[in-house]
CSV table of C-alpha atoms in Angstrom, one decimal:
chain,number,residue,atom,x,y,z
A,1421,LEU,CA,70.1,60.9,150.3
A,1422,LYS,CA,72.8,59.2,151.7
A,1423,LEU,CA,72.6,55.6,152.3
A,1424,ASP,CA,76.2,53.9,151.8
A,1425,LEU,CA,79.2,55.1,154.0
A,1426,ASP,CA,81.5,56.3,151.3
A,1427,ASP,CA,78.9,58.3,150.0
A,1428,TRP,CA,79.9,60.7,153.3
A,1429,PHE,CA,83.6,60.6,152.7
A,1430,THR,CA,85.4,63.1,150.3
A,1431,SER,CA,88.6,63.2,148.9
A,1432,GLN,CA,90.0,66.5,148.2
A,1433,PRO,CA,93.9,67.5,147.6
A,1434,LEU,CA,95.2,69.0,151.1
A,1435,GLU,CA,98.3,71.1,151.0
A,1436,LEU,CA,100.6,69.3,154.0
A,1437,PRO,CA,104.3,70.6,154.6
A,1438,TRP,CA,105.9,67.3,154.6
A,1439,HIS,CA,104.7,66.2,150.9
A,1440,PRO,CA,106.0,68.6,147.8
A,1441,GLN,CA,102.8,67.9,146.8
A,1442,PRO,CA,98.8,68.4,147.8
A,1443,VAL,CA,97.5,65.0,148.5
A,1444,ALA,CA,94.0,63.5,148.1
A,1445,TRP,CA,93.0,63.3,151.8
A,1446,THR,CA,90.3,61.5,153.4
A,1447,SER,CA,87.8,63.3,155.5
A,1448,CYS,CA,84.3,63.0,156.4
A,1449,PRO,CA,82.2,65.9,158.1
A,1450,GLY,CA,82.1,65.3,161.6
A,1451,ILE,CA,86.0,64.7,161.9
A,1452,PHE,CA,87.7,66.9,163.6
A,1453,ALA,CA,89.2,69.3,161.1
A,1454,HIS,CA,87.4,68.1,158.5
A,1455,GLY,CA,89.2,68.6,155.0
A,1456,ARG,CA,91.7,70.8,156.7
A,1457,LEU,CA,94.8,71.0,158.2
A,1458,ASP,CA,94.9,72.6,161.9
A,1459,ALA,CA,96.9,74.9,163.2
A,1460,GLY,CA,98.1,72.6,166.3
A,1461,THR,CA,97.9,69.6,164.2
A,1462,GLU,CA,100.4,71.3,162.0
A,1463,LEU,CA,102.8,72.7,163.9
A,1464,LEU,CA,103.3,69.5,166.4
A,1465,ALA,CA,103.7,67.8,162.5
A,1466,ARG,CA,105.9,70.8,161.5
A,1467,THR,CA,107.9,70.5,164.5
A,1468,LEU,CA,107.7,66.6,164.6
A,1469,THR,CA,109.7,66.4,160.7
A,1470,LEU,CA,112.1,69.7,161.6
A,1471,SER,CA,113.6,68.5,164.5
A,1472,PRO,CA,112.4,63.9,164.2
A,1473,PRO,CA,113.0,62.2,167.7
A,1474,THR,CA,115.8,59.4,167.3
A,1475,LEU,CA,113.6,56.5,166.5
A,1476,ARG,CA,115.1,52.8,165.5
A,1477,GLY,CA,113.9,52.2,162.0
A,1478,ASP,CA,111.3,50.0,162.9
A,1479,ALA,CA,109.9,52.2,166.0
A,1480,ARG,CA,106.5,51.7,167.0
A,1481,VAL,CA,104.7,54.5,167.2
A,1482,LEU,CA,101.6,55.8,168.4
A,1483,ASP,CA,99.3,58.2,166.9
A,1484,TRP,CA,96.6,59.0,170.0
A,1485,GLY,CA,93.3,60.3,169.5
A,1486,SER,CA,94.5,60.0,165.3
A,1487,GLY,CA,91.8,62.0,163.7
A,1488,SER,CA,92.2,61.4,160.0
A,1489,GLY,CA,95.8,60.2,160.6
A,1490,LEU,CA,97.6,63.7,159.5
A,1491,LEU,CA,100.2,63.6,162.5
A,1492,ALA,CA,101.0,59.8,161.3
A,1493,ASP,CA,101.0,60.7,158.1
A,1494,ALA,CA,103.6,63.4,159.1
A,1495,VAL,CA,106.2,60.6,160.8
A,1496,ARG,CA,105.8,58.4,158.2
A,1497,SER,CA,107.1,60.9,155.6
A,1498,TRP,CA,110.6,60.8,157.2
A,1499,ASN,CA,110.4,57.3,159.0
A,1500,ALA,CA,108.5,55.5,156.3
A,1501,ARG,CA,109.5,52.2,158.4
A,1502,ALA,CA,107.9,52.8,161.5
A,1503,GLU,CA,104.8,50.6,163.0
A,1504,LEU,CA,101.8,53.2,162.9
A,1505,THR,CA,99.3,52.6,165.3
A,1506,LEU,CA,96.4,55.5,165.1
A,1507,ALA,CA,94.1,55.0,167.7
A,1508,ASP,CA,90.7,56.9,168.0
A,1509,LEU,CA,87.2,56.5,169.5
A,1510,ASP,CA,85.9,58.1,166.3
A,1511,GLN,CA,84.7,55.5,164.5
A,1512,LEU,CA,84.5,57.8,161.2
A,1513,ALA,CA,87.5,59.1,161.8
A,1514,LEU,CA,89.2,55.6,162.2
A,1515,GLU,CA,88.1,54.8,158.9
A,1516,ALA,CA,89.4,58.0,157.1
A,1517,ALA,CA,92.4,57.2,158.6
A,1518,ARG,CA,92.5,53.8,157.0
A,1519,ARG,CA,92.5,55.5,154.1
A,1520,ASN,CA,94.6,58.2,154.8
A,1521,VAL,CA,97.0,55.6,156.5
A,1522,PRO,CA,96.9,52.2,155.0
A,1523,GLU,CA,100.1,50.7,156.1
A,1524,SER,CA,98.9,50.9,159.9
A,1525,VAL,CA,97.3,49.6,162.7
A,1526,CYS,CA,93.8,51.4,163.9
A,1527,VAL,CA,92.7,50.9,166.7
A,1528,HIS,CA,88.9,51.7,168.4
A,1529,SER,CA,90.0,52.9,171.6
A,1530,ASP,CA,88.6,55.6,174.4
A,1531,GLY,CA,92.1,57.1,175.4
A,1532,TRP,CA,94.1,54.2,176.4
A,1533,GLN,CA,91.3,51.9,176.9
A,1534,GLY,CA,92.4,49.0,174.3
A,1535,LEU,CA,95.6,50.2,173.8
A,1536,LEU,CA,97.2,48.8,176.7
A,1537,ASP,CA,96.9,45.3,176.3
A,1538,HIS,CA,99.5,46.2,172.7
A,1539,GLU,CA,103.0,46.4,173.6
A,1540,PRO,CA,104.1,49.6,174.6
A,1541,TRP,CA,105.6,52.5,172.2
A,1542,GLN,CA,108.9,54.6,171.5
A,1543,LEU,CA,107.0,57.5,170.6
A,1544,VAL,CA,103.7,58.7,171.1
A,1545,ILE,CA,101.8,61.4,169.6
A,1546,ALA,CA,98.8,63.8,170.2
A,1547,ASN,CA,96.9,67.0,169.4
A,1548,PRO,CA,94.6,65.5,172.5
A,1549,PRO,CA,91.2,67.1,172.5
A,1550,TYR,CA,90.4,69.6,176.2
A,1551,HIS,CA,86.4,70.1,175.4
A,1552,ARG,CA,83.3,68.7,176.1
A,1553,GLY,CA,81.2,70.0,173.8
A,1554,LYS,CA,81.7,74.0,175.3
A,1555,SER,CA,82.7,72.9,178.4
A,1556,GLU,CA,86.8,73.2,179.1
A,1557,SER,CA,88.2,69.9,180.5
A,1558,LEU,CA,91.7,68.6,181.0
A,1559,ASP,CA,90.6,65.1,181.3
A,1560,GLU,CA,92.1,64.1,178.0
A,1561,VAL,CA,95.4,65.1,178.4
A,1562,ALA,CA,95.4,63.7,182.2
A,1563,ALA,CA,94.2,60.7,181.4
A,1564,LEU,CA,97.1,60.6,178.4
A,1565,LEU,CA,99.7,61.5,180.7
A,1566,ALA,CA,98.6,58.6,183.3
A,1567,GLY,CA,99.0,56.0,180.6
A,1568,LEU,CA,102.5,56.9,179.7
A,1569,ASP,CA,103.9,54.4,182.5
A,1570,ALA,CA,102.3,51.0,180.7
A,1571,GLY,CA,101.8,52.6,176.8
A,1572,LEU,CA,105.8,54.0,176.8
A,1573,GLN,CA,108.4,51.9,176.1
A,1574,ARG,CA,112.1,53.2,178.7
A,1575,GLY,CA,113.5,56.1,176.5
A,1576,GLY,CA,110.4,56.6,174.6
A,1577,GLU,CA,108.9,60.1,174.4
A,1578,LEU,CA,105.4,61.5,174.2
A,1579,ARG,CA,104.9,64.9,171.8
A,1580,MET,CA,101.8,66.8,171.8
A,1581,VAL,CA,100.4,69.9,171.4
A,1582,VAL,CA,98.1,72.2,173.5
A,1583,GLN,CA,97.0,75.2,173.9
A,1584,ARG,CA,99.9,77.4,175.7
A,1585,ARG,CA,97.5,78.9,178.3
A,1586,LEU,CA,96.3,75.2,180.0
A,1587,PRO,CA,98.9,74.1,182.8
A,1588,ILE,CA,100.7,71.4,181.6
A,1589,GLU,CA,103.4,71.1,184.1
A,1590,ALA,CA,101.5,70.7,187.0
A,1591,LEU,CA,99.8,67.4,184.9
A,1592,VAL,CA,103.1,66.2,184.3
A,1593,ASP,CA,104.2,67.0,188.0
A,1594,ARG,CA,101.3,64.2,189.2
A,1595,VAL,CA,102.8,61.8,187.0
A,1596,ARG,CA,106.4,62.3,188.0
A,1597,ARG,CA,107.6,62.4,184.2
A,1598,ARG,CA,110.1,65.7,182.6
A,1599,ALA,CA,108.9,67.5,180.3
A,1600,GLU,CA,110.0,70.6,177.8
A,1601,THR,CA,108.4,73.0,175.6
A,1602,LEU,CA,110.0,72.4,172.4
A,1603,VAL,CA,107.9,75.0,170.6
A,1604,ASP,CA,106.3,78.3,171.5
A,1605,GLU,CA,104.3,79.6,168.8
A,1606,GLY,CA,101.4,81.6,169.0
A,1607,PRO,CA,98.7,80.6,171.0
A,1608,PHE,CA,99.9,76.7,171.0
A,1609,ARG,CA,102.7,74.7,172.5
A,1610,VAL,CA,104.1,71.9,171.9
A,1611,TRP,CA,105.6,69.2,174.6
A,1612,ARG,CA,108.2,66.7,174.9
A,1613,VAL,CA,107.6,64.4,177.9
A,1614,GLN,CA,109.2,61.3,178.9
């Protein structure tokens, strides 16, 4: 019987391509990709580390829908001075993120709700959800794009990974932004939206 929240968290070695050695990574059952690096997050993280955006040293970076903080950790590997904000609806995921990326700000947020009272970010990174239960929905991706006017600094960019079959161009057109595919690999595409 697990009565204490700490009893639910696990820490296990995780091989992350942006670290030379396995890293003790904290997670909890029920968190997206619990105890592993999922393929979409890995592709976006690899893209960020091999072809990082041009950022000021102390750039403000938002990990939108952060889960346990894997993407923020990848950013930290090439920009140790970035001001990281991790946002997620899942309180357990945020607690894991606090443990995995301790020098960051964690915000409990449903999409942009609760974030738009912060200063805008130079870079937003995301592996946005596109399922609600078993049904597929692009509502979260559309909401992510719609919030960029207020959440992204002038000249900033969003980098996100989604399945290649999703009609991202149509969603980007609705918010009058420019998008380009940075990587098209397997079932995923990494997009830059400005």
